[in-house]
Amino acid sequence: MSFLARARTVARPGFSRWMVPPAALCIHLCIGQAYAFSVFNLPMTKLIGISKSAPDDWKLTELGWIFSIAIFFLGASAAVFGRWVEEGGPRRAMFTAGVCWAGGFVLSAIGVYVHQLWMIYLGYGVFGGIGLGLGYISPVSTLIKWFPDRPGMATGMAIMGFGGGAFIASPLSVWLMQRFSSPTHIGVAETFLCLGAIYLCFMWVGATIVRVPPDNWVPAGYKPPVAPQKLITKNDVYVYDALKTPQFWLIWWVLCLNVTAGIGVLGQASAMSQEMFPGKVTAVAAAGFVGLISLFNMGGRFFWASISDMIGRKNTYFCFFTLGPVLYILVPWTGSIGSVTLFVVCFAIILSMYGGGFSTVPAYLKDMFGTRYVGAIHGMLLTAWSAAGVLGPVLVNYIREYQIGNGVPKAQAYNTTMYIMAGLLVVGFICNACIKAVHHRFHMRPDHEAERAAAEVAAAGDPAGA
Amino acid sequence: MSNNGQNGTTPLQLVIAWGFVGIPLAWGVLQTLVNAMALFR
């Protein structure tokens, strides 16, 4: 379909680059729904029993796998399809992401209707997860090319949308379920269908308005820095060559450790606040706490990525890995003095840096490996997120269980976890400190791409199809 | 090629595009802030 071809998305003279961030937000605000999927968990445990779970109803533990499968396929699809996204252009990727994401909702709606859990695993988990992966990386390199003067801010805006998607999805889903529910029916299937339709429209609007800049385009008045900068390359590294560099794996660990520390406490924030401040923080207040730190997660994505344009990526992560351990160590102290305000302040800053870690990393990759394959390299780096998604919650939950099993009061059961999280960030600090410029032997030569294309055509044995 | 929309993109298109994503996001943030107030009551 030529409408989706990269060549059809090249901007004409007069196109404003400020149209591109809303296009990216159309995608990220939709796929950010993943963070709000938990609003469906309880209703889906009562689809048969309606007022309470019946023996044939699904268990929470079974439903928990839906999100885990989706996050796994996010990382896997971003890694596998990254190069396709980069070479096919953002419109094709956004369009496909919309089809997968909305299709996942439709298949899940059928799964709810016929009460077959495997259809939801396949729908939301597999198809939705692929939509998440494609959608997440689709606008990244396009934004970096449109904003060479502020790449951190540009990608920060889009990735902020991923954090903000849950703020829209959560109340919208609750409202839709209320509208479609009756005393004899819970309207989850209808809500899935509505969300699928809404998200498809939204994502296709994004795919329609997105544009790539013409080759060698620069913003009016922008002068690329003449003096060479040690940690900002002017060369490109081929996507699979990036995997051979120590820099890729150091950044992989930087992201993984930063996310592990944040995701572990994000998942347990509600329980942690109530158990550390018994009698002071109610269940309703704890829900408010989760909402508040999620706002900082979203705001931090824009704030820290924008700051990184001024102070550099390495220095931004230096802030995360020096401030983070201090704040984690302070958390048990806030519990011991009973200060809810200080506890909230600590976690607000911690979660802002968790979000900042996500949004600053595309620009870090661009600095290290150039803009040519940054989207694909970013896709492969997202496997760090999948790993952290398992590691973080496991660390927090198991250490808490172990502590309580050994007679530690609930209010103090998180202390060791906080110290371990601080330790993880210290390891992240070391990884970040070890990052140096990529060796020139990894840089693409001007004739590199032509050689590679010829080799691929020969390997395929079908020049026309290639 | 410019980035001020003098020929192609009009200010109205920019307002519509940003409103399309900004209004739902602002609504969601407002809902979350209202719920978060329970923490300080």
Short mmCIF file of C-alpha atoms in Angstrom, two decimals:
data_model
loop_
_atom_site.label_atom_id
_atom_site.label_comp_id
_atom_site.label_asym_id
_atom_site.label_seq_id
_atom_site.Cartn_x
_atom_site.Cartn_y
_atom_site.Cartn_z
CA MET A 1 0.00 0.00 0.00
CA SER A 2 1.75 3.11 -1.23
CA PHE A 3 0.00 5.36 1.32
CA LEU A 4 2.06 3.62 3.99
CA ALA A 5 5.37 3.74 2.12
CA ARG A 6 8.18 5.76 3.60
CA ALA A 7 8.50 7.79 0.39
CA ARG A 8 4.87 9.01 0.82
CA THR A 9 5.64 10.35 4.28
CA VAL A 10 8.46 12.71 3.31
CA ALA A 11 7.40 16.21 4.43
CA ARG A 12 6.72 18.88 1.86
CA PRO A 13 8.10 22.40 2.23
CA GLY A 14 6.27 24.30 4.92
CA PHE A 15 5.42 21.30 7.06
CA SER A 16 5.84 22.16 10.74
CA ARG A 17 7.90 19.72 12.75
CA TRP A 18 5.60 20.48 15.71
CA MET A 19 2.97 18.28 14.03
CA VAL A 20 5.15 15.22 14.69
CA PRO A 21 5.00 15.10 18.53
CA PRO A 22 1.14 14.96 18.49
CA ALA A 23 1.39 12.12 15.93
CA ALA A 24 3.72 10.26 18.28
CA LEU A 25 1.46 11.01 21.25
CA CYS A 26 -1.52 9.54 19.36
CA ILE A 27 0.33 6.22 19.48
CA HIS A 28 1.87 6.39 22.94
CA LEU A 29 -1.29 7.63 24.69
CA CYS A 30 -3.11 4.57 23.30
CA ILE A 31 -0.53 1.90 24.06
CA GLY A 32 0.02 3.44 27.51
CA GLN A 33 -3.31 1.79 28.35
CA ALA A 34 -1.18 -1.24 29.26
CA TYR A 35 -0.36 0.37 32.62
CA ALA A 36 -4.11 0.52 33.39
CA PHE A 37 -4.98 -3.05 32.44
CA SER A 38 -5.32 -3.97 36.11
CA VAL A 39 -8.73 -2.18 36.23
CA PHE A 40 -10.11 -5.21 34.35
CA ASN A 41 -8.64 -7.82 36.69
CA LEU A 42 -11.33 -7.83 39.39
CA PRO A 43 -14.31 -7.57 36.99
CA MET A 44 -12.88 -10.48 34.97
CA THR A 45 -12.85 -12.66 38.08
CA LYS A 46 -16.65 -12.27 38.31
CA LEU A 47 -17.84 -12.69 34.72
CA ILE A 48 -19.91 -15.77 35.63
CA GLY A 49 -20.69 -15.12 39.30
CA ILE A 50 -21.37 -11.38 38.68
CA SER A 51 -21.56 -10.30 42.35
CA LYS A 52 -18.76 -12.65 43.49
CA SER A 53 -16.42 -15.16 41.87
CA ALA A 54 -18.01 -18.48 40.85
CA PRO A 55 -15.95 -21.72 40.81
CA ASP A 56 -15.64 -21.50 36.98
CA ASP A 57 -14.54 -17.87 37.04
CA TRP A 58 -10.93 -16.97 36.24
CA LYS A 59 -8.46 -16.51 39.10
CA LEU A 60 -6.40 -13.35 39.60
CA THR A 61 -3.20 -15.37 39.21
CA GLU A 62 -4.38 -16.59 35.77
CA LEU A 63 -5.30 -13.05 34.74
CA GLY A 64 -1.92 -11.69 35.88
CA TRP A 65 -0.33 -13.54 32.97
CA ILE A 66 -2.11 -11.33 30.41
CA PHE A 67 -0.01 -8.28 31.32
CA SER A 68 3.18 -10.34 31.63
CA ILE A 69 2.72 -11.87 28.16
CA ALA A 70 2.02 -8.42 26.68
CA ILE A 71 5.22 -6.95 28.21
CA PHE A 72 7.23 -9.95 27.01
CA PHE A 73 5.94 -9.50 23.45
CA LEU A 74 6.57 -5.76 23.69
CA GLY A 75 10.29 -6.39 24.22
CA ALA A 76 10.46 -9.30 21.77
CA SER A 77 8.63 -7.54 18.92
CA ALA A 78 10.58 -4.30 19.40
CA ALA A 79 13.80 -6.31 19.14
CA VAL A 80 12.71 -8.48 16.18
CA PHE A 81 10.86 -5.87 14.10
CA GLY A 82 13.06 -2.86 14.96
CA ARG A 83 14.88 -2.89 11.63
CA TRP A 84 11.62 -3.33 9.71
CA VAL A 85 10.19 -0.31 11.53
CA GLU A 86 13.30 1.73 10.77
CA GLU A 87 13.39 0.87 7.06
CA GLY A 88 9.64 0.77 6.41
CA GLY A 89 9.07 4.19 7.93
CA PRO A 90 6.93 5.41 10.82
CA ARG A 91 3.55 5.40 9.04
CA ARG A 92 3.66 1.71 8.16
CA ALA A 93 4.76 0.85 11.70
CA MET A 94 2.10 3.04 13.35
CA PHE A 95 -0.62 1.67 11.09
CA THR A 96 0.43 -1.92 11.84
CA ALA A 97 0.72 -1.18 15.55
CA GLY A 98 -2.86 0.15 15.47
CA VAL A 99 -4.12 -3.00 13.75
CA CYS A 100 -2.35 -5.28 16.25
CA TRP A 101 -3.36 -3.24 19.29
CA ALA A 102 -7.02 -2.87 18.29
CA GLY A 103 -7.15 -6.44 16.95
CA GLY A 104 -5.88 -7.64 20.31
CA PHE A 105 -8.80 -5.91 22.03
CA VAL A 106 -11.32 -7.41 19.59
CA LEU A 107 -9.95 -10.93 20.05
CA SER A 108 -9.94 -10.41 23.82
CA ALA A 109 -13.57 -9.23 23.68
CA ILE A 110 -14.50 -12.48 21.92
CA GLY A 111 -12.48 -14.38 24.53
CA VAL A 112 -14.45 -12.72 27.33
CA TYR A 113 -17.74 -13.34 25.50
CA VAL A 114 -17.09 -17.08 25.06
CA HIS A 115 -15.11 -17.24 28.34
CA GLN A 116 -11.89 -18.62 26.84
CA LEU A 117 -8.84 -17.26 28.62
CA TRP A 118 -6.38 -18.45 25.96
CA MET A 119 -8.03 -16.07 23.50
CA ILE A 120 -7.19 -13.16 25.81
CA TYR A 121 -3.61 -14.38 26.19
CA LEU A 122 -3.40 -14.50 22.39
CA GLY A 123 -5.37 -11.28 21.83
CA TYR A 124 -4.14 -8.77 24.40
CA GLY A 125 -0.98 -10.68 25.30
CA VAL A 126 0.48 -11.64 21.92
CA PHE A 127 -1.19 -9.32 19.35
CA GLY A 128 -1.52 -6.46 21.80
CA GLY A 129 2.08 -6.98 22.94
CA ILE A 130 3.31 -6.80 19.34
CA GLY A 131 1.26 -3.61 18.90
CA LEU A 132 2.92 -2.25 22.04
CA GLY A 133 6.42 -3.01 20.76
CA LEU A 134 5.86 -1.63 17.25
CA GLY A 135 4.02 1.42 18.55
CA TYR A 136 6.59 2.20 21.23
CA ILE A 137 9.56 2.41 18.85
CA SER A 138 7.75 3.68 15.73
CA PRO A 139 8.10 7.46 16.30
CA VAL A 140 11.48 7.48 18.07
CA SER A 141 13.95 7.92 15.21
CA THR A 142 11.52 10.19 13.32
CA LEU A 143 11.36 12.56 16.29
CA ILE A 144 15.14 12.53 16.67
CA LYS A 145 15.54 13.45 12.99
CA TRP A 146 13.01 16.31 13.27
CA PHE A 147 14.58 17.66 16.47
CA PRO A 148 18.37 17.33 16.10
CA ASP A 149 18.68 20.36 18.37
CA ARG A 150 16.56 18.82 21.17
CA PRO A 151 16.37 15.02 20.68
CA GLY A 152 15.85 14.32 24.38
CA MET A 153 12.90 16.69 24.67
CA ALA A 154 11.31 15.31 21.49
CA THR A 155 11.46 11.64 22.48
CA GLY A 156 10.62 12.62 26.06
CA MET A 157 7.32 14.09 24.84
CA ALA A 158 6.34 10.85 23.10
CA ILE A 159 7.43 8.54 25.88
CA MET A 160 5.65 10.81 28.38
CA GLY A 161 2.51 9.82 26.47
CA PHE A 162 3.12 6.18 27.33
CA GLY A 163 3.11 7.13 31.01
CA GLY A 164 0.02 9.30 30.52
CA GLY A 165 -2.03 6.73 28.60
CA ALA A 166 -3.09 5.04 31.83
CA PHE A 167 -4.57 8.29 33.17
CA ILE A 168 -7.01 8.30 30.27
CA ALA A 169 -7.58 4.55 30.02
CA SER A 170 -8.27 3.94 33.69
CA PRO A 171 -11.27 6.30 34.22
CA LEU A 172 -12.49 5.69 30.65
CA SER A 173 -12.52 1.90 31.15
CA VAL A 174 -14.32 2.19 34.50
CA TRP A 175 -16.92 4.52 32.95
CA LEU A 176 -17.47 2.21 29.95
CA MET A 177 -17.82 -0.87 32.17
CA GLN A 178 -20.43 0.95 34.26
CA ARG A 179 -22.38 1.86 31.11
CA PHE A 180 -22.35 -1.70 29.72
CA SER A 181 -22.92 -3.57 32.99
CA SER A 182 -26.30 -4.70 34.31
CA PRO A 183 -27.36 -6.74 37.38
CA THR A 184 -26.88 -9.91 35.29
CA HIS A 185 -23.89 -8.97 33.16
CA ILE A 186 -20.45 -7.36 33.47
CA GLY A 187 -19.62 -5.25 30.42
CA VAL A 188 -15.96 -6.16 29.93
CA ALA A 189 -16.34 -7.51 26.37
CA GLU A 190 -18.21 -4.40 25.19
CA THR A 191 -15.61 -2.17 26.86
CA PHE A 192 -12.81 -4.03 25.05
CA LEU A 193 -14.62 -3.51 21.72
CA CYS A 194 -15.11 0.21 22.38
CA LEU A 195 -11.49 0.68 23.45
CA GLY A 196 -10.30 -1.22 20.37
CA ALA A 197 -12.34 1.04 18.07
CA ILE A 198 -11.24 4.25 19.84
CA TYR A 199 -7.57 3.25 19.82
CA LEU A 200 -7.65 2.20 16.17
CA CYS A 201 -9.01 5.62 15.14
CA PHE A 202 -6.53 7.47 17.36
CA MET A 203 -3.52 5.50 16.14
CA TRP A 204 -4.49 5.82 12.48
CA VAL A 205 -4.80 9.60 12.93
CA GLY A 206 -1.22 9.53 14.22
CA ALA A 207 -0.13 7.39 11.26
CA THR A 208 -1.80 9.84 8.86
CA ILE A 209 -0.21 13.02 10.18
CA VAL A 210 3.30 11.70 10.79
CA ARG A 211 6.02 12.80 8.36
CA VAL A 212 9.72 12.16 7.98
CA PRO A 213 12.05 15.03 7.12
CA PRO A 214 13.78 15.10 3.72
CA ASP A 215 17.39 13.89 3.69
CA ASN A 216 19.86 16.34 5.20
CA TRP A 217 17.08 18.56 6.55
CA VAL A 218 17.95 20.75 9.51
CA PRO A 219 15.72 23.18 11.42
CA ALA A 220 15.89 26.84 10.37
CA GLY A 221 18.73 28.56 12.20
CA TYR A 222 20.17 25.32 13.60
CA LYS A 223 23.93 24.97 13.34
CA PRO A 224 25.25 21.50 14.22
CA PRO A 225 28.12 21.76 16.71
CA VAL A 226 31.40 22.10 14.82
CA ALA A 227 33.74 21.02 17.60
CA PRO A 228 33.67 17.23 18.08
CA GLN A 229 31.88 16.12 21.24
CA LYS A 230 33.34 13.10 22.97
CA LEU A 231 30.09 11.30 23.66
CA ILE A 232 28.03 12.45 20.65
CA THR A 233 28.95 10.68 17.44
CA LYS A 234 28.42 12.04 13.94
CA ASN A 235 28.66 8.52 12.52
CA ASP A 236 26.13 5.73 12.33
CA VAL A 237 26.48 2.17 13.60
CA TYR A 238 24.66 -0.64 11.81
CA VAL A 239 21.90 -2.15 13.93
CA TYR A 240 23.47 -5.58 14.42
CA ASP A 241 26.98 -4.14 14.84
CA ALA A 242 25.67 -2.14 17.80
CA LEU A 243 25.11 -5.45 19.61
CA LYS A 244 28.85 -6.15 19.37
CA THR A 245 29.80 -3.00 21.25
CA PRO A 246 30.29 -2.87 25.04
CA GLN A 247 28.38 0.44 25.00
CA PHE A 248 25.13 -1.27 23.97
CA TRP A 249 25.34 -3.75 26.85
CA LEU A 250 26.39 -1.12 29.37
CA ILE A 251 23.35 0.99 28.41
CA TRP A 252 21.24 -2.22 28.52
CA TRP A 253 22.27 -2.69 32.16
CA VAL A 254 21.83 1.02 32.93
CA LEU A 255 18.23 0.81 31.71
CA CYS A 256 17.57 -2.59 33.28
CA LEU A 257 18.82 -1.56 36.73
CA ASN A 258 17.07 1.81 36.69
CA VAL A 259 13.78 0.16 35.67
CA THR A 260 14.18 -2.75 38.12
CA ALA A 261 14.45 -0.34 41.02
CA GLY A 262 11.43 1.70 39.93
CA ILE A 263 9.09 -1.01 38.69
CA GLY A 264 9.49 -3.04 41.87
CA VAL A 265 8.19 -0.27 44.09
CA LEU A 266 5.62 0.98 41.57
CA GLY A 267 3.84 -2.36 41.65
CA GLN A 268 3.86 -2.46 45.46
CA ALA A 269 3.36 1.26 46.17
CA SER A 270 -0.19 0.93 47.45
CA ALA A 271 0.53 -1.94 49.87
CA MET A 272 3.86 -0.42 50.92
CA SER A 273 2.36 2.95 51.86
CA GLN A 274 -0.38 1.30 53.94
CA GLU A 275 1.97 -1.13 55.68
CA MET A 276 4.66 1.45 56.44
CA PHE A 277 2.12 3.91 57.83
CA PRO A 278 -0.61 1.76 59.42
CA GLY A 279 -3.60 3.85 60.43
CA LYS A 280 -2.25 6.95 58.68
CA VAL A 281 -2.61 5.87 55.03
CA THR A 282 -5.99 4.35 54.17
CA ALA A 283 -6.75 2.27 51.06
CA VAL A 284 -8.30 5.33 49.36
CA ALA A 285 -5.30 7.49 50.24
CA ALA A 286 -2.97 4.73 48.98
CA ALA A 287 -4.77 4.77 45.62
CA GLY A 288 -4.21 8.53 45.56
CA PHE A 289 -0.52 7.94 46.34
CA VAL A 290 -0.21 5.55 43.38
CA GLY A 291 -1.89 8.14 41.12
CA LEU A 292 0.41 10.88 42.37
CA ILE A 293 3.66 8.96 41.83
CA SER A 294 2.36 7.88 38.40
CA LEU A 295 2.02 11.58 37.56
CA PHE A 296 5.66 12.06 38.53
CA ASN A 297 6.54 9.01 36.42
CA MET A 298 4.90 10.75 33.47
CA GLY A 299 6.27 14.24 34.19
CA GLY A 300 9.76 12.88 34.79
CA ARG A 301 9.80 11.46 31.28
CA PHE A 302 9.54 14.94 29.80
CA PHE A 303 11.53 16.79 32.47
CA TRP A 304 14.63 14.58 32.63
CA ALA A 305 14.79 13.95 28.86
CA SER A 306 14.65 17.74 28.28
CA ILE A 307 17.31 18.33 30.95
CA SER A 308 19.52 15.75 29.20
CA ASP A 309 19.67 18.01 26.13
CA MET A 310 21.41 20.59 28.32
CA ILE A 311 23.62 18.52 30.64
CA GLY A 312 24.17 15.42 28.47
CA ARG A 313 22.82 11.87 28.78
CA LYS A 314 25.65 10.46 30.85
CA ASN A 315 25.28 13.27 33.39
CA THR A 316 21.51 12.74 33.52
CA TYR A 317 21.98 9.08 34.44
CA PHE A 318 24.70 10.20 36.86
CA CYS A 319 21.93 12.18 38.64
CA PHE A 320 19.64 9.11 38.68
CA PHE A 321 22.34 6.85 40.09
CA THR A 322 23.57 9.26 42.77
CA LEU A 323 20.26 10.77 43.90
CA GLY A 324 18.38 7.44 43.62
CA PRO A 325 20.40 5.43 46.20
CA VAL A 326 20.22 8.32 48.68
CA LEU A 327 16.43 8.50 48.34
CA TYR A 328 15.99 4.71 48.64
CA ILE A 329 18.06 4.72 51.83
CA LEU A 330 15.96 7.62 53.18
CA VAL A 331 12.65 5.75 52.69
CA PRO A 332 12.99 3.49 55.80
CA TRP A 333 13.93 6.58 57.81
CA THR A 334 10.72 8.38 56.70
CA GLY A 335 8.81 5.34 57.99
CA SER A 336 10.64 5.36 61.32
CA ILE A 337 9.81 9.05 61.95
CA GLY A 338 6.24 8.57 60.60
CA SER A 339 6.50 11.29 57.96
CA VAL A 340 4.07 10.54 55.12
CA THR A 341 5.01 13.79 53.37
CA LEU A 342 8.73 12.93 53.20
CA PHE A 343 7.83 9.38 52.10
CA VAL A 344 5.73 10.79 49.25
CA VAL A 345 8.45 13.28 48.27
CA CYS A 346 11.09 10.51 48.13
CA PHE A 347 8.94 8.29 45.93
CA ALA A 348 7.81 11.15 43.72
CA ILE A 349 11.45 11.93 42.86
CA ILE A 350 12.35 8.22 42.53
CA LEU A 351 9.47 7.63 40.10
CA SER A 352 10.32 10.77 38.11
CA MET A 353 13.79 9.27 37.58
CA TYR A 354 12.27 5.89 36.69
CA GLY A 355 10.31 7.58 33.90
CA GLY A 356 13.32 9.71 33.00
CA GLY A 357 15.37 6.56 32.48
CA PHE A 358 12.96 5.39 29.78
CA SER A 359 12.73 8.70 27.97
CA THR A 360 16.41 9.65 28.03
CA VAL A 361 17.66 6.35 26.63
CA PRO A 362 16.70 6.90 22.93
CA ALA A 363 18.77 10.09 22.86
CA TYR A 364 21.61 8.26 24.67
CA LEU A 365 21.55 5.63 21.90
CA LYS A 366 21.48 8.32 19.25
CA ASP A 367 24.54 9.95 20.82
CA MET A 368 26.38 6.61 20.85
CA PHE A 369 25.24 4.96 17.59
CA GLY A 370 23.95 7.81 15.37
CA THR A 371 20.45 8.37 14.02
CA ARG A 372 20.33 5.87 11.12
CA TYR A 373 19.32 2.78 13.10
CA VAL A 374 18.50 4.34 16.46
CA GLY A 375 14.89 3.06 16.39
CA ALA A 376 15.95 -0.51 15.75
CA ILE A 377 18.73 -0.39 18.36
CA HIS A 378 16.22 1.09 20.81
CA GLY A 379 13.91 -1.82 20.04
CA MET A 380 16.59 -4.33 21.00
CA LEU A 381 17.39 -2.40 24.15
CA LEU A 382 13.78 -2.75 25.30
CA THR A 383 14.53 -6.39 26.19
CA ALA A 384 16.09 -4.76 29.28
CA TRP A 385 12.60 -3.58 30.19
CA SER A 386 11.20 -7.11 29.82
CA ALA A 387 13.96 -8.45 32.10
CA ALA A 388 13.40 -5.70 34.65
CA GLY A 389 9.66 -6.34 34.55
CA VAL A 390 10.35 -9.79 35.97
CA LEU A 391 13.30 -8.93 38.22
CA GLY A 392 11.85 -5.86 40.00
CA PRO A 393 8.54 -7.26 41.30
CA VAL A 394 10.18 -10.61 42.16
CA LEU A 395 12.84 -8.88 44.27
CA VAL A 396 10.33 -6.71 46.13
CA ASN A 397 7.75 -9.46 46.72
CA TYR A 398 10.10 -12.27 47.73
CA ILE A 399 12.26 -10.15 50.02
CA ARG A 400 9.12 -8.83 51.74
CA GLU A 401 7.76 -12.37 52.19
CA TYR A 402 11.12 -13.56 53.52
CA GLN A 403 11.30 -10.68 56.01
CA ILE A 404 7.76 -11.22 57.29
CA GLY A 405 8.42 -14.97 57.50
CA ASN A 406 11.39 -14.19 59.77
CA GLY A 407 9.26 -12.15 62.17
CA VAL A 408 10.06 -8.64 60.88
CA PRO A 409 7.08 -6.27 61.48
CA LYS A 410 5.19 -5.34 58.29
CA ALA A 411 6.08 -1.67 58.75
CA GLN A 412 9.79 -2.54 58.46
CA ALA A 413 9.51 -5.39 55.94
CA TYR A 414 10.50 -3.13 53.03
CA ASN A 415 13.71 -1.74 54.59
CA THR A 416 16.02 -4.44 53.19
CA THR A 417 14.36 -4.12 49.79
CA MET A 418 15.07 -0.39 49.74
CA TYR A 419 18.75 -1.00 50.56
CA ILE A 420 18.97 -3.64 47.79
CA MET A 421 17.38 -1.21 45.31
CA ALA A 422 19.95 1.40 46.35
CA GLY A 423 22.66 -1.22 45.73
CA LEU A 424 21.30 -1.95 42.25
CA LEU A 425 21.49 1.74 41.41
CA VAL A 426 25.11 1.82 42.58
CA VAL A 427 25.85 -0.99 40.07
CA GLY A 428 24.03 1.13 37.46
CA PHE A 429 26.28 4.05 38.41
CA ILE A 430 29.35 1.92 37.66
CA CYS A 431 27.93 0.78 34.29
CA ASN A 432 27.15 4.37 33.34
CA ALA A 433 30.60 5.54 34.40
CA CYS A 434 32.19 2.91 32.11
CA ILE A 435 30.44 4.23 28.97
CA LYS A 436 32.88 5.74 26.48
CA ALA A 437 32.54 6.66 22.80
CA VAL A 438 32.02 3.76 20.37
CA HIS A 439 35.23 2.64 18.63
CA HIS A 440 35.46 3.87 15.04
CA ARG A 441 35.74 0.30 13.68
CA PHE A 442 32.00 -0.05 14.32
CA HIS A 443 31.07 3.04 12.29
CA MET A 444 29.30 2.53 8.96
CA ARG A 445 31.33 3.44 5.88
CA PRO A 446 29.61 5.40 3.08
CA ASP A 447 29.64 2.29 0.86
CA HIS A 448 28.54 0.07 3.75
CA GLU A 449 24.82 0.25 3.06
CA ALA A 450 25.14 -0.45 -0.66
CA GLU A 451 27.28 -3.53 0.04
CA ARG A 452 24.86 -4.77 2.66
CA ALA A 453 21.83 -4.25 0.41
CA ALA A 454 23.54 -6.13 -2.44
CA ALA A 455 24.40 -9.01 -0.10
CA GLU A 456 20.81 -9.20 1.13
CA VAL A 457 19.44 -9.19 -2.42
CA ALA A 458 21.83 -11.98 -3.37
CA ALA A 459 20.90 -13.97 -0.28
CA ALA A 460 17.19 -13.58 -1.00
CA GLY A 461 17.72 -14.64 -4.61
CA ASP A 462 14.82 -12.46 -5.67
CA PRO A 463 15.88 -8.95 -6.64
CA ALA A 464 12.38 -7.90 -7.60
CA GLY A 465 10.85 -9.03 -4.36
CA ALA A 466 13.68 -7.51 -2.38
CA MET B 1 11.59 23.46 4.46
CA SER B 2 10.85 25.51 7.51
CA ASN B 3 9.56 24.74 10.92
CA ASN B 4 7.16 27.63 11.31
CA GLY B 5 4.40 26.33 9.08
CA GLN B 6 4.44 29.35 6.75
CA ASN B 7 3.29 27.45 3.63
CA GLY B 8 2.12 23.99 4.60
CA THR B 9 1.00 23.60 8.18
CA THR B 10 -1.41 26.24 9.42
CA PRO B 11 -1.67 27.35 13.07
CA LEU B 12 -5.20 25.87 13.11
CA GLN B 13 -3.86 22.44 12.15
CA LEU B 14 -1.33 22.67 14.97
CA VAL B 15 -4.03 23.63 17.47
CA ILE B 16 -6.26 20.76 16.34
CA ALA B 17 -3.41 18.23 16.45
CA TRP B 18 -2.25 19.27 19.92
CA GLY B 19 -5.82 19.54 21.18
CA PHE B 20 -6.57 16.04 19.89
CA VAL B 21 -3.95 14.58 22.24
CA GLY B 22 -3.77 17.32 24.86
CA ILE B 23 -7.43 17.45 25.88
CA PRO B 24 -7.79 13.73 26.73
CA LEU B 25 -4.43 13.80 28.54
CA ALA B 26 -5.42 16.89 30.57
CA TRP B 27 -8.73 15.22 31.47
CA GLY B 28 -6.93 12.08 32.66
CA VAL B 29 -4.38 14.05 34.68
CA LEU B 30 -7.18 16.07 36.30
CA GLN B 31 -9.04 12.88 37.29
CA THR B 32 -5.85 11.49 38.82
CA LEU B 33 -5.11 14.69 40.75
CA VAL B 34 -8.63 14.74 42.18
CA ASN B 35 -8.18 11.15 43.40
CA ALA B 36 -4.68 11.92 44.73
CA MET B 37 -6.08 14.61 47.00
CA ALA B 38 -7.39 11.81 49.25
CA LEU B 39 -3.78 11.29 50.35
CA PHE B 40 -3.67 14.71 52.02
CA ARG B 41 -7.18 14.79 53.52
#
